[in-house]
PDB file of C-alpha atoms in Angstrom:
ATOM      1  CA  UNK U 107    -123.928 107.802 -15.153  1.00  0.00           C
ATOM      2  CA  UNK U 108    -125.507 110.523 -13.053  1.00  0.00           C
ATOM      3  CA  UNK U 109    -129.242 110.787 -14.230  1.00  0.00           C
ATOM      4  CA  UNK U 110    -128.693 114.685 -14.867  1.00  0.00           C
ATOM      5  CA  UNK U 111    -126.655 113.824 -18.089  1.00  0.00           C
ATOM      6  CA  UNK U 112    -129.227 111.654 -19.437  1.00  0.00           C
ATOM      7  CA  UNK U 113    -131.497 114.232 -20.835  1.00  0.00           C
ATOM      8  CA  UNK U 114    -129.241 116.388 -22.283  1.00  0.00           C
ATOM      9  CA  UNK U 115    -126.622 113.443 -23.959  1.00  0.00           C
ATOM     10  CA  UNK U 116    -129.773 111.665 -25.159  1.00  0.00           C
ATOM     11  CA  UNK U 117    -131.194 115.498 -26.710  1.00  0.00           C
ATOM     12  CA  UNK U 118    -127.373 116.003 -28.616  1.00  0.00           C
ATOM     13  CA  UNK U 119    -127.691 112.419 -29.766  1.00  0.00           C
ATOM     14  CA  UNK U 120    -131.370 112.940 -31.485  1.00  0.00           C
ATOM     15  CA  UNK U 121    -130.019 115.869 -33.575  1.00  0.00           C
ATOM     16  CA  UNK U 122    -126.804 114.417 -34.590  1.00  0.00           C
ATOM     17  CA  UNK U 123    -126.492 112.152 -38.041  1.00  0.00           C
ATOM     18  CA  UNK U 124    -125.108 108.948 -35.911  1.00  0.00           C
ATOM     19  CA  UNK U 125    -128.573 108.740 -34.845  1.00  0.00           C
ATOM     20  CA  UNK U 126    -129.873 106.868 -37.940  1.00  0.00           C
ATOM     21  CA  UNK U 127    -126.533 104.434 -36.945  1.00  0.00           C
ATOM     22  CA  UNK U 128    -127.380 103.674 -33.815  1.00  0.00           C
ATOM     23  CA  UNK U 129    -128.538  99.825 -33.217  1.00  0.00           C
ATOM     24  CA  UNK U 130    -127.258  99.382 -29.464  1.00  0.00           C
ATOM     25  CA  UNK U 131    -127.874 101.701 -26.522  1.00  0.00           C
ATOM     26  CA  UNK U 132    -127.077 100.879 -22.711  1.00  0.00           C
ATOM     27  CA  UNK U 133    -128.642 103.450 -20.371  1.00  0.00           C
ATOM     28  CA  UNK U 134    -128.092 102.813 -16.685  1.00  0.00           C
ATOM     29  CA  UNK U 135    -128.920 105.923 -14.345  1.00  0.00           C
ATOM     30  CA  UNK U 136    -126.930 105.952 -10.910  1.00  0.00           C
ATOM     31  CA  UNK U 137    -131.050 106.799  -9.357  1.00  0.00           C
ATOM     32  CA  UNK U 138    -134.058 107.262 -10.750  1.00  0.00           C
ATOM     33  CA  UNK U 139    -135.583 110.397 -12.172  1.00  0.00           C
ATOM     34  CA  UNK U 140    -138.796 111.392 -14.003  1.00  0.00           C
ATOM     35  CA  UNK U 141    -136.417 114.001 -16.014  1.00  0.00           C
ATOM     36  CA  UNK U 142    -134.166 110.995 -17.393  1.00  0.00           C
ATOM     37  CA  UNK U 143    -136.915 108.593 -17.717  1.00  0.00           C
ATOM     38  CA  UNK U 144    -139.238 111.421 -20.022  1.00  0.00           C
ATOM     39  CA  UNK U 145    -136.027 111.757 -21.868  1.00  0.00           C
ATOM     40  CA  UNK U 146    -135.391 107.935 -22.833  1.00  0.00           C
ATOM     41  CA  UNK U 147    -139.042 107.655 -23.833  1.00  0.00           C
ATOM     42  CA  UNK U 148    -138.670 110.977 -26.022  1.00  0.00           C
ATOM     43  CA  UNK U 149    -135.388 108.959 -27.644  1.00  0.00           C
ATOM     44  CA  UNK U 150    -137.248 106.087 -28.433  1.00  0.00           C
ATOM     45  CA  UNK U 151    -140.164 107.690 -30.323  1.00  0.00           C
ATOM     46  CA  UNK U 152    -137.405 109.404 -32.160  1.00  0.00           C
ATOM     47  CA  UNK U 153    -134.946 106.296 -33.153  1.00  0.00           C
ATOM     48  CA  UNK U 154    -137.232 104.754 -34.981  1.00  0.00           C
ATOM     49  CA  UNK U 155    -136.628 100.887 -36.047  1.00  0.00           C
ATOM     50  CA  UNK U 156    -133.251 101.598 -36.314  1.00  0.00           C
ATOM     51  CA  UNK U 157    -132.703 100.734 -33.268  1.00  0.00           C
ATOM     52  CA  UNK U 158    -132.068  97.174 -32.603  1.00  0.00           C
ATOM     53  CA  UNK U 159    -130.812  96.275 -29.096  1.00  0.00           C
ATOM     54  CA  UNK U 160    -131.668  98.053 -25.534  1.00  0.00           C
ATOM     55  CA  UNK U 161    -130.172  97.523 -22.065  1.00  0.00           C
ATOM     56  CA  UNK U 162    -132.148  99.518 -19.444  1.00  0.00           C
ATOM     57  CA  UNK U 163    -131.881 100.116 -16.029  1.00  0.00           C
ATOM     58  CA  UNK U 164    -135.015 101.386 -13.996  1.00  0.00           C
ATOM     59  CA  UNK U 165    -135.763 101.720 -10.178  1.00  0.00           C
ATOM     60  CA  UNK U 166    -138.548 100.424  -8.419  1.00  0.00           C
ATOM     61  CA  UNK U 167    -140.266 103.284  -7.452  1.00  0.00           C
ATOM     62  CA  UNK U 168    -139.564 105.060  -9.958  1.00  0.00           C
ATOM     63  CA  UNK U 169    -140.271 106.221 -13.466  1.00  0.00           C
ATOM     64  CA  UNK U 170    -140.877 103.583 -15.684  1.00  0.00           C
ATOM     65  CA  UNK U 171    -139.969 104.148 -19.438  1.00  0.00           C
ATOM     66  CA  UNK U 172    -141.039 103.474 -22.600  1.00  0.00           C
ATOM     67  CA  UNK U 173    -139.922 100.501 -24.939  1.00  0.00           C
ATOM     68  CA  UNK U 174    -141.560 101.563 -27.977  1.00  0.00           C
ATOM     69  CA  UNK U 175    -138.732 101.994 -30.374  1.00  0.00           C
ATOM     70  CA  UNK U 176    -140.016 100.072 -33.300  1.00  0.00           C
ATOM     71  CA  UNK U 177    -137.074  97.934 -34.523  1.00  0.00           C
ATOM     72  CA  UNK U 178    -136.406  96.645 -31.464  1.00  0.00           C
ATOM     73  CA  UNK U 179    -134.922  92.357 -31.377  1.00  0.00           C
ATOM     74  CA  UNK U 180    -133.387  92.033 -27.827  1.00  0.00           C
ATOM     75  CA  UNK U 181    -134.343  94.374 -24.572  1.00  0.00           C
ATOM     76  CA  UNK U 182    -132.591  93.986 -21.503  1.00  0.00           C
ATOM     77  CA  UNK U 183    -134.731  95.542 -18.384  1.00  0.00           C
ATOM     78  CA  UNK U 184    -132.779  95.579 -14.754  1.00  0.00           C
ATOM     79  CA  UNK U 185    -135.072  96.586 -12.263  1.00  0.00           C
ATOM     80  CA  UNK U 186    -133.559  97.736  -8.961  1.00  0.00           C
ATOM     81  CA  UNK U 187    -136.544  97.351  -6.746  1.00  0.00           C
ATOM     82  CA  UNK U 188    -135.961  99.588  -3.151  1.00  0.00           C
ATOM     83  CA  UNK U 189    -139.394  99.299  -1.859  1.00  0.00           C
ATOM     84  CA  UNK U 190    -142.607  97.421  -2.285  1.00  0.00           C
ATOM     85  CA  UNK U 191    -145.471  95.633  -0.629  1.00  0.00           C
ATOM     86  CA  UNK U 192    -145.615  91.761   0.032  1.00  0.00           C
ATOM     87  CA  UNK U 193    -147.863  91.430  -3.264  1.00  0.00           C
ATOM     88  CA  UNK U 194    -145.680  93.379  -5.379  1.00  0.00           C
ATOM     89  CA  UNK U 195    -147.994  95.420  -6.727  1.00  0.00           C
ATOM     90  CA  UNK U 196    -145.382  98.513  -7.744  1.00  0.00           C
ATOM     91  CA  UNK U 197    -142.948  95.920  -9.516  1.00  0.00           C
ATOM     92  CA  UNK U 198    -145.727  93.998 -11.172  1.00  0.00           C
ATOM     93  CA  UNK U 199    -146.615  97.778 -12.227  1.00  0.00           C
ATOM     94  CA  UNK U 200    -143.256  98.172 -13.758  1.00  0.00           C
ATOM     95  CA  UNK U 201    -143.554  95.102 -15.172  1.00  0.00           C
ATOM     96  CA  UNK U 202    -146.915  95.193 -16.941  1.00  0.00           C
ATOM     97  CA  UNK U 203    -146.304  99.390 -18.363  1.00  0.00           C
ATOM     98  CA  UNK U 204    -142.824  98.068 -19.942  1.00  0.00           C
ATOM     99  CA  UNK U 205    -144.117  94.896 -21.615  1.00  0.00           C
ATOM    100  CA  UNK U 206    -147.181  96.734 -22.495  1.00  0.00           C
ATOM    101  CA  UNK U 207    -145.314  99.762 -24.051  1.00  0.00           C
ATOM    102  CA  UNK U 208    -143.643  97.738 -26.736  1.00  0.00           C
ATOM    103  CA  UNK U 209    -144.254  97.791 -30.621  1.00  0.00           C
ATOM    104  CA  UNK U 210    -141.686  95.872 -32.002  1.00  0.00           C
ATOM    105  CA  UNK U 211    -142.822  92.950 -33.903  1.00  0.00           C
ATOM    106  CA  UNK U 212    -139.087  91.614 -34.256  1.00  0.00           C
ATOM    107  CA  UNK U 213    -138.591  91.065 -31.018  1.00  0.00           C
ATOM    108  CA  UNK U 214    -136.118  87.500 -30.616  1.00  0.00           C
ATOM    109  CA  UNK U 215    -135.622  87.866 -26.625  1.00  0.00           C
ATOM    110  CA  UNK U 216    -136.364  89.962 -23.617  1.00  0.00           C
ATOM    111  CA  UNK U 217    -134.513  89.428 -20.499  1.00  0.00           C
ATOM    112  CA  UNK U 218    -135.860  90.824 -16.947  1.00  0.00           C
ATOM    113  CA  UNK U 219    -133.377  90.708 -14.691  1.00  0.00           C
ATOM    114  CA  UNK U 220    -134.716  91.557 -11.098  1.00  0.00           C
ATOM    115  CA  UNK U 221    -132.893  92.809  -8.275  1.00  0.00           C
ATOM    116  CA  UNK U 222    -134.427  92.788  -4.720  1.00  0.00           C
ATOM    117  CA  UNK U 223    -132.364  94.498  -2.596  1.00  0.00           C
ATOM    118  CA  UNK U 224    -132.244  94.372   1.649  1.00  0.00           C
ATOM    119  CA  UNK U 225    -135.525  95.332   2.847  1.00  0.00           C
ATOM    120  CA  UNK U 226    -138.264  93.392   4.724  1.00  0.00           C
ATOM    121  CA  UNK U 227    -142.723  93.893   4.781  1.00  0.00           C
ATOM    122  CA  UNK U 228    -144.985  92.178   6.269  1.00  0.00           C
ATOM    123  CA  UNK U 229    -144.398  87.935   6.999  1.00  0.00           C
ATOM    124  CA  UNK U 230    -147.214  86.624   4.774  1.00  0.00           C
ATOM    125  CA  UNK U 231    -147.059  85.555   1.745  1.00  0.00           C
ATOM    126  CA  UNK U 232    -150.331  85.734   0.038  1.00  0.00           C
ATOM    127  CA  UNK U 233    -151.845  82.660  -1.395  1.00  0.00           C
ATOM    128  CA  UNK U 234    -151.659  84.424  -4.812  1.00  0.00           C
ATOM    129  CA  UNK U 235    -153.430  87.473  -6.674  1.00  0.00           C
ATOM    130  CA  UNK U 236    -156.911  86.940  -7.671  1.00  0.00           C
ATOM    131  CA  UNK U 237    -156.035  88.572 -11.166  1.00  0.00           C
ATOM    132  CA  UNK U 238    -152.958  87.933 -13.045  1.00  0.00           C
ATOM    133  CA  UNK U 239    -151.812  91.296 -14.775  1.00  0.00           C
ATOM    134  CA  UNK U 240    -149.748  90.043 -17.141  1.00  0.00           C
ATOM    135  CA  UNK U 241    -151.834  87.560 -18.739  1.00  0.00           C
ATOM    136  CA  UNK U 242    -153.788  90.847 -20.774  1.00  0.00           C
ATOM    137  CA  UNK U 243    -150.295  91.777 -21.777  1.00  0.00           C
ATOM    138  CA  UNK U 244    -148.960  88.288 -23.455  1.00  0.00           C
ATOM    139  CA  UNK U 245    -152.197  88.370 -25.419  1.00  0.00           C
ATOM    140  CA  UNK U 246    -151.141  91.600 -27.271  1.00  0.00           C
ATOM    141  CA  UNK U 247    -151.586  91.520 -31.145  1.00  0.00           C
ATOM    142  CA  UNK U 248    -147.721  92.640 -31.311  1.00  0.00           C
ATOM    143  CA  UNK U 249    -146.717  89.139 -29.868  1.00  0.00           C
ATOM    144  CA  UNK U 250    -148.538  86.968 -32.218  1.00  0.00           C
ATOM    145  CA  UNK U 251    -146.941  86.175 -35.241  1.00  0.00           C
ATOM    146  CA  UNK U 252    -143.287  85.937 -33.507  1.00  0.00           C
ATOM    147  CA  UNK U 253    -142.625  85.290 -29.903  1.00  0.00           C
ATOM    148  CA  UNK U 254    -139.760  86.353 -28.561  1.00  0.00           C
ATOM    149  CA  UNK U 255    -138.067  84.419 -25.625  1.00  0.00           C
ATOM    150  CA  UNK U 256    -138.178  85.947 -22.334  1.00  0.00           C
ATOM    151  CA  UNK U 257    -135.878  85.078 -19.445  1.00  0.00           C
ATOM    152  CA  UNK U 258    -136.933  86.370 -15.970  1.00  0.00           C
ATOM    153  CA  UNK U 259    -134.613  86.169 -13.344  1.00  0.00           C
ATOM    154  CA  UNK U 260    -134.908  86.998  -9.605  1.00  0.00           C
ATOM    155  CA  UNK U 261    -131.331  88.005  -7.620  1.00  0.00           C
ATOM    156  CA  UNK U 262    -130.693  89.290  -3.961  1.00  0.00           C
ATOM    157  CA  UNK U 263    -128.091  91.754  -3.372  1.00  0.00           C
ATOM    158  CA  UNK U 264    -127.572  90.558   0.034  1.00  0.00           C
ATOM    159  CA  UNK U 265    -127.289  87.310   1.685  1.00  0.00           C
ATOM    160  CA  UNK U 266    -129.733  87.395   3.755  1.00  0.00           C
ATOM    161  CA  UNK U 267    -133.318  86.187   2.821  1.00  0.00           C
ATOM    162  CA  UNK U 268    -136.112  88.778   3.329  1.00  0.00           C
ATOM    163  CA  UNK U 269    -139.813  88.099   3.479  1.00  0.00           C
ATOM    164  CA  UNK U 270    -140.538  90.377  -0.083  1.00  0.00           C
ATOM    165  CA  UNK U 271    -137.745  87.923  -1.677  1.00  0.00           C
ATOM    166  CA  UNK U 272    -139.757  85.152  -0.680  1.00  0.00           C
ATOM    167  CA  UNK U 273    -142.732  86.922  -1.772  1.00  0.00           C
ATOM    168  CA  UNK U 274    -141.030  87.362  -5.768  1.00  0.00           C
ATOM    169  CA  UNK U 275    -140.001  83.689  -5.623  1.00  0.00           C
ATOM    170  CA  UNK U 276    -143.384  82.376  -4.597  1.00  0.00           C
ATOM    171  CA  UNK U 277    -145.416  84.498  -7.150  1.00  0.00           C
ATOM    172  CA  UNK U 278    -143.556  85.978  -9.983  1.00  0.00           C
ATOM    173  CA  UNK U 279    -142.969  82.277 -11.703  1.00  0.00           C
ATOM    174  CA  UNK U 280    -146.947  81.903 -11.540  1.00  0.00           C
ATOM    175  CA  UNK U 281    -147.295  85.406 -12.808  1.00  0.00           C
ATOM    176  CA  UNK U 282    -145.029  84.392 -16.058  1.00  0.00           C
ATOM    177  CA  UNK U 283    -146.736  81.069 -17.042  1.00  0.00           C
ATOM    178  CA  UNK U 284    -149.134  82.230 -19.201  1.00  0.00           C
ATOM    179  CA  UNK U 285    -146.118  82.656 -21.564  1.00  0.00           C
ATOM    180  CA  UNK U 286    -145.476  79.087 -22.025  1.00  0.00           C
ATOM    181  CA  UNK U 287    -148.421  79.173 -23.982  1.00  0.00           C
ATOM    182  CA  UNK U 288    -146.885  81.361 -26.886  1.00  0.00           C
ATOM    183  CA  UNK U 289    -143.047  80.840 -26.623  1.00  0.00           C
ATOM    184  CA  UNK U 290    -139.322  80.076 -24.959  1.00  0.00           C
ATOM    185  CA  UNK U 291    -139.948  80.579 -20.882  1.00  0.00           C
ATOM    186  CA  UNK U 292    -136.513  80.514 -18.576  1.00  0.00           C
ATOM    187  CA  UNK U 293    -137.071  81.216 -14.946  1.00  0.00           C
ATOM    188  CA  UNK U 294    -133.670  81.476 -12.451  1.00  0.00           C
ATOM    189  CA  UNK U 295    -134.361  81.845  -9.077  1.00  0.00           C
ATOM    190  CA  UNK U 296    -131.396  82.649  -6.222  1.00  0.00           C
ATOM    191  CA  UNK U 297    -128.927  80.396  -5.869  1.00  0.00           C
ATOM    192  CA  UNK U 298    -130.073  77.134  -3.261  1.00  0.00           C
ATOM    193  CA  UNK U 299    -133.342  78.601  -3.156  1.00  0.00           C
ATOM    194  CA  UNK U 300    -134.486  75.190  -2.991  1.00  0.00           C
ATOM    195  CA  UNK U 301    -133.178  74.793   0.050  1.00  0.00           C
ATOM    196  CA  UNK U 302    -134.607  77.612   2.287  1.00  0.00           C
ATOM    197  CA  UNK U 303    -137.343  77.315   4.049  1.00  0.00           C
ATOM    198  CA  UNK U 304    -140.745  75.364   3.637  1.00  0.00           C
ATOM    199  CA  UNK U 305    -141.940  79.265   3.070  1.00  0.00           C
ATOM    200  CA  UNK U 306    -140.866  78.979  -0.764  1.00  0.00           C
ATOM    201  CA  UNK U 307    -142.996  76.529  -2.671  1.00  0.00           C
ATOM    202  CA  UNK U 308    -141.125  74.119  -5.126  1.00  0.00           C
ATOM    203  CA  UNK U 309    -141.242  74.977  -8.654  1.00  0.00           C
ATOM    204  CA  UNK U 310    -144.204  72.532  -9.086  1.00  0.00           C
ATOM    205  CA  UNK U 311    -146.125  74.167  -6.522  1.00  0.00           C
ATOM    206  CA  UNK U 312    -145.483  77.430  -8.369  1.00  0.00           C
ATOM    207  CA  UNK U 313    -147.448  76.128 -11.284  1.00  0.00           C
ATOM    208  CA  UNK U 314    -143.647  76.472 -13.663  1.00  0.00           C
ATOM    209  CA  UNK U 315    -141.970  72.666 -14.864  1.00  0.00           C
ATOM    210  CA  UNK U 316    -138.718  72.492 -13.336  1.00  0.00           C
ATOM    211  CA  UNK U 317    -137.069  72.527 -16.592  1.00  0.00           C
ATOM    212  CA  UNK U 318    -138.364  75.862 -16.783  1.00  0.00           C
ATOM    213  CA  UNK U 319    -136.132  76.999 -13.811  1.00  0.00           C
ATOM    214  CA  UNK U 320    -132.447  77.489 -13.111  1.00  0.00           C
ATOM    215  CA  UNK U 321    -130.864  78.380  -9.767  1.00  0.00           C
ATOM    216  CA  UNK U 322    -128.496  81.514 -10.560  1.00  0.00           C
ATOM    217  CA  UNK U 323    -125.336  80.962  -9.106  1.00  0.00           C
ATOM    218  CA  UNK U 324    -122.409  83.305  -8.881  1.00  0.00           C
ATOM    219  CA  UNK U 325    -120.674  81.970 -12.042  1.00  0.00           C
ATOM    220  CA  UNK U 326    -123.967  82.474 -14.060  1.00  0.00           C
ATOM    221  CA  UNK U 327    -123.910  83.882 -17.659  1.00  0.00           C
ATOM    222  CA  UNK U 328    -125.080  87.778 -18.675  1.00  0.00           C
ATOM    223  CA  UNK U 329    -128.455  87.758 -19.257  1.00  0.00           C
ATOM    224  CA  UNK U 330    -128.458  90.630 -21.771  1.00  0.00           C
ATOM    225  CA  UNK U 331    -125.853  88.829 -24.266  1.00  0.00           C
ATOM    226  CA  UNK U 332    -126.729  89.566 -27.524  1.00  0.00           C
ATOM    227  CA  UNK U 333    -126.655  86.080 -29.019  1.00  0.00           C
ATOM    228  CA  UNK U 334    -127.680  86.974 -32.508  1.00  0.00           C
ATOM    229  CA  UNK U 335    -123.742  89.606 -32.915  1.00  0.00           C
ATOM    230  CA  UNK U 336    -122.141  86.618 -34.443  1.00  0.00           C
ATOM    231  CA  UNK U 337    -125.175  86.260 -37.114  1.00  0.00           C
ATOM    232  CA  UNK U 338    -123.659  89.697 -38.953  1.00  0.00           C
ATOM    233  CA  UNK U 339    -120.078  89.847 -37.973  1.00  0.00           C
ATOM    234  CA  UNK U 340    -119.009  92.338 -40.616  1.00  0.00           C
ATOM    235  CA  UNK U 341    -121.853  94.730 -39.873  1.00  0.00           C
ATOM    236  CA  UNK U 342    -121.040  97.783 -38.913  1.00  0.00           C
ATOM    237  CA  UNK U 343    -122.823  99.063 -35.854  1.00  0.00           C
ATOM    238  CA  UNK U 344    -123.234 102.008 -33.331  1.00  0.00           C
ATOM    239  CA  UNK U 345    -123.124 101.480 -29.973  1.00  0.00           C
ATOM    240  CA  UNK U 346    -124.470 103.887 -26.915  1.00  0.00           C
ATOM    241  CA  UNK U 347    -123.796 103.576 -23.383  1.00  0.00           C
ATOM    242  CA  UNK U 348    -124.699 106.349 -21.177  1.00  0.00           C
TER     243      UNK U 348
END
């Protein structure tokens, strides 16, 4: 949906009685705006924990919402990334202000679903940050007493290889580690990503256990399946899309 409807479907929906039934919402702009974006963090403040499941669609750059609603259990991010530097600084920002924006201590699973689309930097590949700025984020007081799984996956929209795909592959599993140390870590690279060239380390090298990893594959299951609907089958629930 066009990103101009966003602020004012999301504004008829806070006001309206349906609100307090809402436990789904699917919000994917066609582009990014800061309009749209101030609007879905104004709709989160306001939904309250009633408010159960998110799927999200942001653009790197770009605005980067909120996840604050309070009753949160499973939060599905997609994160279009356009444009970035080789040590992908603006979608590690992304990264670290959605993670660090969250409240919900009910949280069962989020799922990052990362799409790098055609567009080359610079050739290198650094050897890895010197600070890891997720690490302060994992540590947060709202992730102690349950954590939820998280399932990070990196996916090309073109067939071609580019040198900031590389770049994800090589650090984003490092990045993520950390999280072994608390709960349930999935990591699924492109499909034969394995066999590219000596430029990608293995999964070893990355400092994530194979087991940790899956190649994605055309076939491969949604992400942002809610696996806890068949838990409450006779529930009754609202569900947004816009």
């Amino acid at each position: 949906m066009s990103s101009i409807l966003i602020e004012p479907i999301l504004k008829w929906v806070a006001l309206s009685p349906s609100i307090s039934t809402l436990h789904k919402l699917t919000i994917h702009p066609t582009e990014n705006s800061d309009a749209a974006g101030h609007a879905i963090d104004h709709f989160l403040e306001k939904v309250g924990n009633g408010l159960n499941d998110i799927d999200l669609q942001v653009f790197v750059p770009g605005y980067s919402p909120s996840l604050a609603a309070s009753g949160l259990a499973t939060i599905r991010l997609d994160v279009q990334i356009f444009e970035d530097t080789q040590h992908l600084e603006a979608t590690l920002y992304a990264l670290t202000y959605a993670l660090s924006s969250i409240t919900s201590q009910n949280l069962l699973k989020i799922s990052l679903l990362l799409w790098f689309n055609a567009f080359d930097v610079g050739p290198a590949v650094p050897d890895f940050l010197q600070a890891n700025p997720l690490a302060s984020v994992f540590s947060r007081d709202v992730f102690s007493e349950r954590a939820p799984a998280i399932h990070l996956g990196i996916e090309k929209h073109s067939d071609n290889w580019t040198t900031i795909l590389d770049a994800a592959v090589a650090i984003l599993p490092t990045l993520f580690k950390p999280w072994k140390e608390q709960g349930e870590l999935t990591i699924r690279l492109p499909y034969g990503y394995r066999n590219k060239s000596k430029a990608i380390p293995e999964a070893g090298d990355s400092g994530v256990e194979d087991e940790d990893i899956e190649d994605l594959n055309e076939d491969h299951e949604d992400d942002g399946s809610d696996e806890n609907d068949e838990d409450n089958p006779g529930d009754e629930e609202e569900e947004g899309s816009v």
